[in-house]
């Protein structure tokens, strides 16, 4: 089954404790991206990747890192999480190196930073 | 710059009413792509439609229809004879042809009451 898999689905942690949210897709998509969803703000793009080893900042990259060492994986790293990063996070992938095709989204990861 | 405005934050209707969700976009490119996504209460993001800037033909899919008007930079979504299962947050999104960034509107929460 074609899918985007995020882990964990839920995480409660404390300020400053490094965490990684994994994202994996099995559709051989070039484009992958991370979004955060906050009430009243919609979905905002954090980082995106057009292909292996090619990443760039979205609209809200502060406090996040990403890597794309393999085509299927695009982890989101919070080196020193802070409470303002409490949010619902979505990973997505699509055909091609640009988001001109429909995005396939993961089920979301709800992060709470205390 | 690219921008999407969904001015309606929340809409509440009674079942069987028709409802239109507005989406107004801003872009300087002549080539761009517009999308609608649905986020039901369960939280996943579901792709509904994609339209490119060269195709102004309106689309109908069952009870759903989309009205794309370049003259007013709008891509509105109408649900005919709404049902309770249509209750969701709906997002409009835009990517300019030369861009790698996908920009979402803030979403419209639709509640369909029985």
PDB file of C-alpha atoms in Angstrom:
ATOM      1  CA  UNK A   1       0.000   0.000   0.000  1.00  0.00           C
ATOM      2  CA  UNK A   2       1.311   3.430  -0.991  1.00  0.00           C
ATOM      3  CA  UNK A   3       1.842   5.453   2.137  1.00  0.00           C
ATOM      4  CA  UNK A   4       3.761   8.021   4.118  1.00  0.00           C
ATOM      5  CA  UNK A   5       4.619   6.787   7.593  1.00  0.00           C
ATOM      6  CA  UNK A   6       5.445   9.085  10.488  1.00  0.00           C
ATOM      7  CA  UNK A   7       6.706   8.076  13.901  1.00  0.00           C
ATOM      8  CA  UNK A   8       5.910   8.657  16.642  1.00  0.00           C
ATOM      9  CA  UNK A   9       2.256   9.610  16.367  1.00  0.00           C
ATOM     10  CA  UNK A  10       2.274  11.257  19.771  1.00  0.00           C
ATOM     11  CA  UNK A  11       5.098  12.529  21.945  1.00  0.00           C
ATOM     12  CA  UNK A  12       5.240  14.475  25.170  1.00  0.00           C
ATOM     13  CA  UNK A  13       8.709  15.642  26.103  1.00  0.00           C
ATOM     14  CA  UNK A  14      10.547  18.396  27.919  1.00  0.00           C
ATOM     15  CA  UNK A  15      12.305  21.529  26.811  1.00  0.00           C
ATOM     16  CA  UNK A  16      15.794  20.960  25.486  1.00  0.00           C
ATOM     17  CA  UNK A  17      15.641  17.198  24.988  1.00  0.00           C
ATOM     18  CA  UNK A  18      16.584  16.444  21.385  1.00  0.00           C
ATOM     19  CA  UNK A  19      14.023  14.527  19.393  1.00  0.00           C
ATOM     20  CA  UNK A  20      13.584  13.167  15.901  1.00  0.00           C
ATOM     21  CA  UNK A  21      10.347  12.543  14.056  1.00  0.00           C
ATOM     22  CA  UNK A  22      10.829  10.030  11.298  1.00  0.00           C
ATOM     23  CA  UNK A  23       9.094  10.084   7.928  1.00  0.00           C
ATOM     24  CA  UNK A  24       9.255   7.380   5.309  1.00  0.00           C
ATOM     25  CA  UNK A  25       7.476   6.976   1.965  1.00  0.00           C
ATOM     26  CA  UNK A  26       7.288   3.921  -0.268  1.00  0.00           C
ATOM     27  CA  UNK A  27       6.245   5.625  -3.517  1.00  0.00           C
ATOM     28  CA  UNK A  28       9.683   6.602  -4.807  1.00  0.00           C
ATOM     29  CA  UNK A  29       8.722  10.279  -4.610  1.00  0.00           C
ATOM     30  CA  UNK A  30      11.362  12.938  -5.122  1.00  0.00           C
ATOM     31  CA  UNK A  31       9.660  15.766  -3.237  1.00  0.00           C
ATOM     32  CA  UNK A  32       9.169  15.557   0.514  1.00  0.00           C
ATOM     33  CA  UNK A  33       8.265  18.210   3.028  1.00  0.00           C
ATOM     34  CA  UNK A  34       7.325  18.919   6.623  1.00  0.00           C
ATOM     35  CA  UNK A  35       4.464  21.108   7.812  1.00  0.00           C
ATOM     36  CA  UNK A  36       3.221  22.212  11.163  1.00  0.00           C
ATOM     37  CA  UNK A  37      -0.427  22.880  11.856  1.00  0.00           C
ATOM     38  CA  UNK A  38      -1.469  25.322  14.540  1.00  0.00           C
ATOM     39  CA  UNK A  39      -4.963  26.622  15.365  1.00  0.00           C
ATOM     40  CA  UNK A  40      -5.823  29.634  13.270  1.00  0.00           C
ATOM     41  CA  UNK A  41      -2.605  29.438  11.269  1.00  0.00           C
ATOM     42  CA  UNK A  42      -3.318  26.562   8.934  1.00  0.00           C
ATOM     43  CA  UNK A  43      -0.453  24.498   7.556  1.00  0.00           C
ATOM     44  CA  UNK A  44       2.948  26.105   7.355  1.00  0.00           C
ATOM     45  CA  UNK A  45       5.894  24.572   5.569  1.00  0.00           C
ATOM     46  CA  UNK A  46       8.981  23.976   7.701  1.00  0.00           C
ATOM     47  CA  UNK A  47      11.444  22.378   5.284  1.00  0.00           C
ATOM     48  CA  UNK A  48      11.265  20.640   1.960  1.00  0.00           C
ATOM     49  CA  UNK A  49      13.497  18.396  -0.113  1.00  0.00           C
ATOM     50  CA  UNK A  50      13.528  18.121  -3.871  1.00  0.00           C
ATOM     51  CA  UNK A  51      15.656  14.991  -3.898  1.00  0.00           C
ATOM     52  CA  UNK A  52      18.388  13.179  -2.042  1.00  0.00           C
ATOM     53  CA  UNK A  53      20.831  15.598  -0.401  1.00  0.00           C
ATOM     54  CA  UNK A  54      18.794  18.619  -1.592  1.00  0.00           C
ATOM     55  CA  UNK A  55      16.878  20.434   1.127  1.00  0.00           C
ATOM     56  CA  UNK A  56      15.729  23.995   1.679  1.00  0.00           C
ATOM     57  CA  UNK A  57      13.881  26.133   4.191  1.00  0.00           C
ATOM     58  CA  UNK A  58      10.182  26.662   4.095  1.00  0.00           C
ATOM     59  CA  UNK A  59       8.387  29.489   5.840  1.00  0.00           C
ATOM     60  CA  UNK A  60       9.029  28.490   9.465  1.00  0.00           C
ATOM     61  CA  UNK A  61      12.391  26.671   9.663  1.00  0.00           C
ATOM     62  CA  UNK A  62      13.700  28.143  12.919  1.00  0.00           C
ATOM     63  CA  UNK A  63      14.473  25.489  15.513  1.00  0.00           C
ATOM     64  CA  UNK A  64      14.307  22.567  13.078  1.00  0.00           C
ATOM     65  CA  UNK A  65      16.748  20.538  11.033  1.00  0.00           C
ATOM     66  CA  UNK A  66      16.221  17.951   8.331  1.00  0.00           C
ATOM     67  CA  UNK A  67      18.281  15.550   6.283  1.00  0.00           C
ATOM     68  CA  UNK A  68      17.660  13.524   3.133  1.00  0.00           C
ATOM     69  CA  UNK A  69      20.278  10.836   2.909  1.00  0.00           C
ATOM     70  CA  UNK A  70      17.955   8.350   1.254  1.00  0.00           C
ATOM     71  CA  UNK A  71      15.104   8.994  -1.109  1.00  0.00           C
ATOM     72  CA  UNK A  72      12.486   7.352   1.081  1.00  0.00           C
ATOM     73  CA  UNK A  73      13.353   9.013   4.411  1.00  0.00           C
ATOM     74  CA  UNK A  74      13.069  12.605   5.541  1.00  0.00           C
ATOM     75  CA  UNK A  75      13.475  12.962   9.316  1.00  0.00           C
ATOM     76  CA  UNK A  76      12.638  16.147  11.192  1.00  0.00           C
ATOM     77  CA  UNK A  77      15.046  16.964  14.013  1.00  0.00           C
ATOM     78  CA  UNK A  78      14.397  19.275  16.938  1.00  0.00           C
ATOM     79  CA  UNK A  79      17.823  19.795  18.504  1.00  0.00           C
ATOM     80  CA  UNK A  80      16.587  21.756  21.514  1.00  0.00           C
ATOM     81  CA  UNK A  81      12.797  21.737  21.558  1.00  0.00           C
ATOM     82  CA  UNK A  82      10.921  24.601  23.133  1.00  0.00           C
ATOM     83  CA  UNK A  83       7.252  24.963  24.135  1.00  0.00           C
ATOM     84  CA  UNK A  84       6.487  27.067  21.032  1.00  0.00           C
ATOM     85  CA  UNK A  85       7.193  23.979  18.951  1.00  0.00           C
ATOM     86  CA  UNK A  86       4.207  22.227  20.469  1.00  0.00           C
ATOM     87  CA  UNK A  87       2.151  21.481  17.381  1.00  0.00           C
ATOM     88  CA  UNK A  88       0.734  18.917  14.992  1.00  0.00           C
ATOM     89  CA  UNK A  89       3.299  17.946  12.377  1.00  0.00           C
ATOM     90  CA  UNK A  90       2.715  16.424   8.966  1.00  0.00           C
ATOM     91  CA  UNK A  91       5.161  14.897   6.544  1.00  0.00           C
ATOM     92  CA  UNK A  92       4.215  14.743   2.874  1.00  0.00           C
ATOM     93  CA  UNK A  93       5.609  13.497  -0.409  1.00  0.00           C
ATOM     94  CA  UNK A  94       4.772  13.906  -4.082  1.00  0.00           C
ATOM     95  CA  UNK A  95       5.918  12.953  -7.556  1.00  0.00           C
ATOM     96  CA  UNK A  96       8.529  15.124  -9.195  1.00  0.00           C
ATOM     97  CA  UNK A  97      11.048  17.475  -7.653  1.00  0.00           C
ATOM     98  CA  UNK A  98       8.507  20.261  -7.114  1.00  0.00           C
ATOM     99  CA  UNK A  99       5.138  20.192  -5.337  1.00  0.00           C
ATOM    100  CA  UNK A 100       3.131  20.472  -8.554  1.00  0.00           C
ATOM    101  CA  UNK A 101       1.475  17.135  -7.950  1.00  0.00           C
ATOM    102  CA  UNK A 102      -0.886  16.238  -5.100  1.00  0.00           C
ATOM    103  CA  UNK A 103       0.762  15.727  -1.750  1.00  0.00           C
ATOM    104  CA  UNK A 104       0.479  12.400   0.046  1.00  0.00           C
ATOM    105  CA  UNK A 105       0.396  13.109   3.771  1.00  0.00           C
ATOM    106  CA  UNK A 106       1.338  11.038   6.758  1.00  0.00           C
ATOM    107  CA  UNK A 107      -1.132  10.669   9.606  1.00  0.00           C
ATOM    108  CA  UNK A 108       0.515  13.398  11.649  1.00  0.00           C
ATOM    109  CA  UNK A 109       2.611  13.602  14.808  1.00  0.00           C
ATOM    110  CA  UNK A 110       1.319  15.496  17.805  1.00  0.00           C
ATOM    111  CA  UNK A 111       4.219  16.951  19.776  1.00  0.00           C
ATOM    112  CA  UNK A 112       3.874  18.492  23.217  1.00  0.00           C
ATOM    113  CA  UNK A 113       6.952  20.240  24.593  1.00  0.00           C
ATOM    114  CA  UNK A 114       6.669  21.002  28.316  1.00  0.00           C
TER     115      UNK A 114
ATOM    116  CA  UNK B   1       5.311  36.182  -3.454  1.00  0.00           C
ATOM    117  CA  UNK B   2       2.515  33.666  -3.241  1.00  0.00           C
ATOM    118  CA  UNK B   3      -0.384  33.818  -0.857  1.00  0.00           C
ATOM    119  CA  UNK B   4      -3.698  32.092  -0.246  1.00  0.00           C
ATOM    120  CA  UNK B   5      -6.564  33.675   1.625  1.00  0.00           C
ATOM    121  CA  UNK B   6      -9.494  31.738   2.981  1.00  0.00           C
ATOM    122  CA  UNK B   7     -11.513  34.482   4.555  1.00  0.00           C
ATOM    123  CA  UNK B   8     -14.146  32.192   6.063  1.00  0.00           C
ATOM    124  CA  UNK B   9     -12.776  30.793   9.289  1.00  0.00           C
ATOM    125  CA  UNK B  10     -15.838  28.761  10.180  1.00  0.00           C
ATOM    126  CA  UNK B  11     -19.090  27.963   8.418  1.00  0.00           C
ATOM    127  CA  UNK B  12     -22.059  26.159   9.882  1.00  0.00           C
ATOM    128  CA  UNK B  13     -24.911  24.824   7.739  1.00  0.00           C
ATOM    129  CA  UNK B  14     -27.802  22.448   8.063  1.00  0.00           C
ATOM    130  CA  UNK B  15     -27.734  19.209   6.147  1.00  0.00           C
ATOM    131  CA  UNK B  16     -28.851  19.451   2.492  1.00  0.00           C
ATOM    132  CA  UNK B  17     -27.887  23.102   2.228  1.00  0.00           C
ATOM    133  CA  UNK B  18     -25.442  24.139  -0.469  1.00  0.00           C
ATOM    134  CA  UNK B  19     -22.253  25.775   0.769  1.00  0.00           C
ATOM    135  CA  UNK B  20     -19.385  27.564  -0.970  1.00  0.00           C
ATOM    136  CA  UNK B  21     -15.903  27.813   0.463  1.00  0.00           C
ATOM    137  CA  UNK B  22     -13.909  30.744  -0.848  1.00  0.00           C
ATOM    138  CA  UNK B  23     -10.262  30.736  -1.844  1.00  0.00           C
ATOM    139  CA  UNK B  24      -8.455  33.794  -3.159  1.00  0.00           C
ATOM    140  CA  UNK B  25      -4.846  33.536  -4.240  1.00  0.00           C
ATOM    141  CA  UNK B  26      -1.980  35.862  -5.111  1.00  0.00           C
ATOM    142  CA  UNK B  27       0.856  35.031  -7.455  1.00  0.00           C
ATOM    143  CA  UNK B  28       3.076  36.792  -9.951  1.00  0.00           C
ATOM    144  CA  UNK B  29       3.643  33.714 -12.065  1.00  0.00           C
ATOM    145  CA  UNK B  30       1.542  32.872 -15.090  1.00  0.00           C
ATOM    146  CA  UNK B  31       2.069  29.197 -14.343  1.00  0.00           C
ATOM    147  CA  UNK B  32       0.793  27.926 -11.026  1.00  0.00           C
ATOM    148  CA  UNK B  33      -1.115  25.082  -9.441  1.00  0.00           C
ATOM    149  CA  UNK B  34      -4.027  25.178  -7.032  1.00  0.00           C
ATOM    150  CA  UNK B  35      -5.223  22.453  -4.714  1.00  0.00           C
ATOM    151  CA  UNK B  36      -7.976  21.689  -2.244  1.00  0.00           C
ATOM    152  CA  UNK B  37      -7.489  19.319   0.686  1.00  0.00           C
ATOM    153  CA  UNK B  38      -9.944  18.028   3.259  1.00  0.00           C
ATOM    154  CA  UNK B  39      -9.106  17.325   6.896  1.00  0.00           C
ATOM    155  CA  UNK B  40     -11.949  15.428   8.591  1.00  0.00           C
ATOM    156  CA  UNK B  41     -12.192  15.247  12.403  1.00  0.00           C
ATOM    157  CA  UNK B  42     -10.007  12.134  12.337  1.00  0.00           C
ATOM    158  CA  UNK B  43      -7.121  14.400  11.320  1.00  0.00           C
ATOM    159  CA  UNK B  44      -5.730  13.021   8.082  1.00  0.00           C
ATOM    160  CA  UNK B  45      -5.282  15.274   5.057  1.00  0.00           C
ATOM    161  CA  UNK B  46      -7.041  14.134   1.922  1.00  0.00           C
ATOM    162  CA  UNK B  47      -6.409  15.497  -1.558  1.00  0.00           C
ATOM    163  CA  UNK B  48      -9.535  16.654  -3.393  1.00  0.00           C
ATOM    164  CA  UNK B  49      -8.504  18.441  -6.566  1.00  0.00           C
ATOM    165  CA  UNK B  50      -5.594  19.980  -8.479  1.00  0.00           C
ATOM    166  CA  UNK B  51      -5.933  22.663 -11.109  1.00  0.00           C
ATOM    167  CA  UNK B  52      -3.217  24.307 -13.207  1.00  0.00           C
ATOM    168  CA  UNK B  53      -3.369  27.915 -14.318  1.00  0.00           C
ATOM    169  CA  UNK B  54      -3.936  27.038 -17.958  1.00  0.00           C
ATOM    170  CA  UNK B  55      -7.056  25.045 -17.300  1.00  0.00           C
ATOM    171  CA  UNK B  56      -9.946  27.289 -16.299  1.00  0.00           C
ATOM    172  CA  UNK B  57     -12.556  24.672 -16.885  1.00  0.00           C
ATOM    173  CA  UNK B  58     -14.774  24.179 -13.886  1.00  0.00           C
ATOM    174  CA  UNK B  59     -14.937  20.725 -12.416  1.00  0.00           C
ATOM    175  CA  UNK B  60     -17.720  18.689 -10.913  1.00  0.00           C
ATOM    176  CA  UNK B  61     -17.290  15.507  -8.945  1.00  0.00           C
ATOM    177  CA  UNK B  62     -20.528  14.249  -7.507  1.00  0.00           C
ATOM    178  CA  UNK B  63     -21.740  16.817  -4.987  1.00  0.00           C
ATOM    179  CA  UNK B  64     -18.461  18.732  -5.189  1.00  0.00           C
ATOM    180  CA  UNK B  65     -17.711  21.433  -7.732  1.00  0.00           C
ATOM    181  CA  UNK B  66     -14.931  23.912  -8.203  1.00  0.00           C
ATOM    182  CA  UNK B  67     -15.073  27.312  -9.854  1.00  0.00           C
ATOM    183  CA  UNK B  68     -11.705  28.594 -11.057  1.00  0.00           C
ATOM    184  CA  UNK B  69     -11.708  32.249 -12.145  1.00  0.00           C
ATOM    185  CA  UNK B  70      -8.389  33.819 -13.060  1.00  0.00           C
ATOM    186  CA  UNK B  71     -10.024  37.227 -13.481  1.00  0.00           C
ATOM    187  CA  UNK B  72     -10.764  37.340  -9.755  1.00  0.00           C
ATOM    188  CA  UNK B  73      -7.879  35.066  -8.645  1.00  0.00           C
ATOM    189  CA  UNK B  74     -10.343  32.733  -7.014  1.00  0.00           C
ATOM    190  CA  UNK B  75     -10.729  28.985  -6.797  1.00  0.00           C
ATOM    191  CA  UNK B  76     -13.959  28.407  -4.896  1.00  0.00           C
ATOM    192  CA  UNK B  77     -15.331  25.088  -3.754  1.00  0.00           C
ATOM    193  CA  UNK B  78     -19.038  24.312  -3.581  1.00  0.00           C
ATOM    194  CA  UNK B  79     -20.674  21.384  -1.853  1.00  0.00           C
ATOM    195  CA  UNK B  80     -24.210  20.739  -3.037  1.00  0.00           C
ATOM    196  CA  UNK B  81     -26.717  19.146  -0.687  1.00  0.00           C
ATOM    197  CA  UNK B  82     -24.229  18.998   2.154  1.00  0.00           C
ATOM    198  CA  UNK B  83     -24.071  15.979   4.446  1.00  0.00           C
ATOM    199  CA  UNK B  84     -22.794  15.498   7.981  1.00  0.00           C
ATOM    200  CA  UNK B  85     -19.807  13.588   6.577  1.00  0.00           C
ATOM    201  CA  UNK B  86     -18.710  16.775   4.833  1.00  0.00           C
ATOM    202  CA  UNK B  87     -17.864  18.290   8.213  1.00  0.00           C
ATOM    203  CA  UNK B  88     -14.138  18.969   8.072  1.00  0.00           C
ATOM    204  CA  UNK B  89     -11.513  21.640   7.730  1.00  0.00           C
ATOM    205  CA  UNK B  90     -10.867  22.465   4.094  1.00  0.00           C
ATOM    206  CA  UNK B  91      -7.581  23.900   2.893  1.00  0.00           C
ATOM    207  CA  UNK B  92      -6.791  25.649  -0.343  1.00  0.00           C
ATOM    208  CA  UNK B  93      -3.134  25.619  -1.468  1.00  0.00           C
ATOM    209  CA  UNK B  94      -0.977  27.208  -4.157  1.00  0.00           C
ATOM    210  CA  UNK B  95       2.419  26.620  -5.717  1.00  0.00           C
ATOM    211  CA  UNK B  96       3.930  28.907  -8.322  1.00  0.00           C
ATOM    212  CA  UNK B  97       5.382  27.175 -11.347  1.00  0.00           C
ATOM    213  CA  UNK B  98       8.964  28.101 -10.594  1.00  0.00           C
ATOM    214  CA  UNK B  99       8.732  27.548  -6.858  1.00  0.00           C
ATOM    215  CA  UNK B 100       9.468  24.588  -4.635  1.00  0.00           C
ATOM    216  CA  UNK B 101       7.245  25.940  -1.852  1.00  0.00           C
ATOM    217  CA  UNK B 102       3.628  24.972  -1.318  1.00  0.00           C
ATOM    218  CA  UNK B 103       1.560  27.588   0.484  1.00  0.00           C
ATOM    219  CA  UNK B 104      -1.672  26.794   2.280  1.00  0.00           C
ATOM    220  CA  UNK B 105      -4.514  29.014   3.336  1.00  0.00           C
ATOM    221  CA  UNK B 106      -5.517  28.999   6.982  1.00  0.00           C
ATOM    222  CA  UNK B 107      -8.424  26.702   6.305  1.00  0.00           C
ATOM    223  CA  UNK B 108     -12.196  26.862   6.640  1.00  0.00           C
ATOM    224  CA  UNK B 109     -13.897  24.724   9.226  1.00  0.00           C
ATOM    225  CA  UNK B 110     -17.210  23.460   7.891  1.00  0.00           C
ATOM    226  CA  UNK B 111     -19.772  22.025  10.259  1.00  0.00           C
ATOM    227  CA  UNK B 112     -22.810  20.350   8.762  1.00  0.00           C
ATOM    228  CA  UNK B 113     -25.551  19.854  11.323  1.00  0.00           C
ATOM    229  CA  UNK B 114     -28.205  17.170  10.975  1.00  0.00           C
TER     230      UNK B 114
END
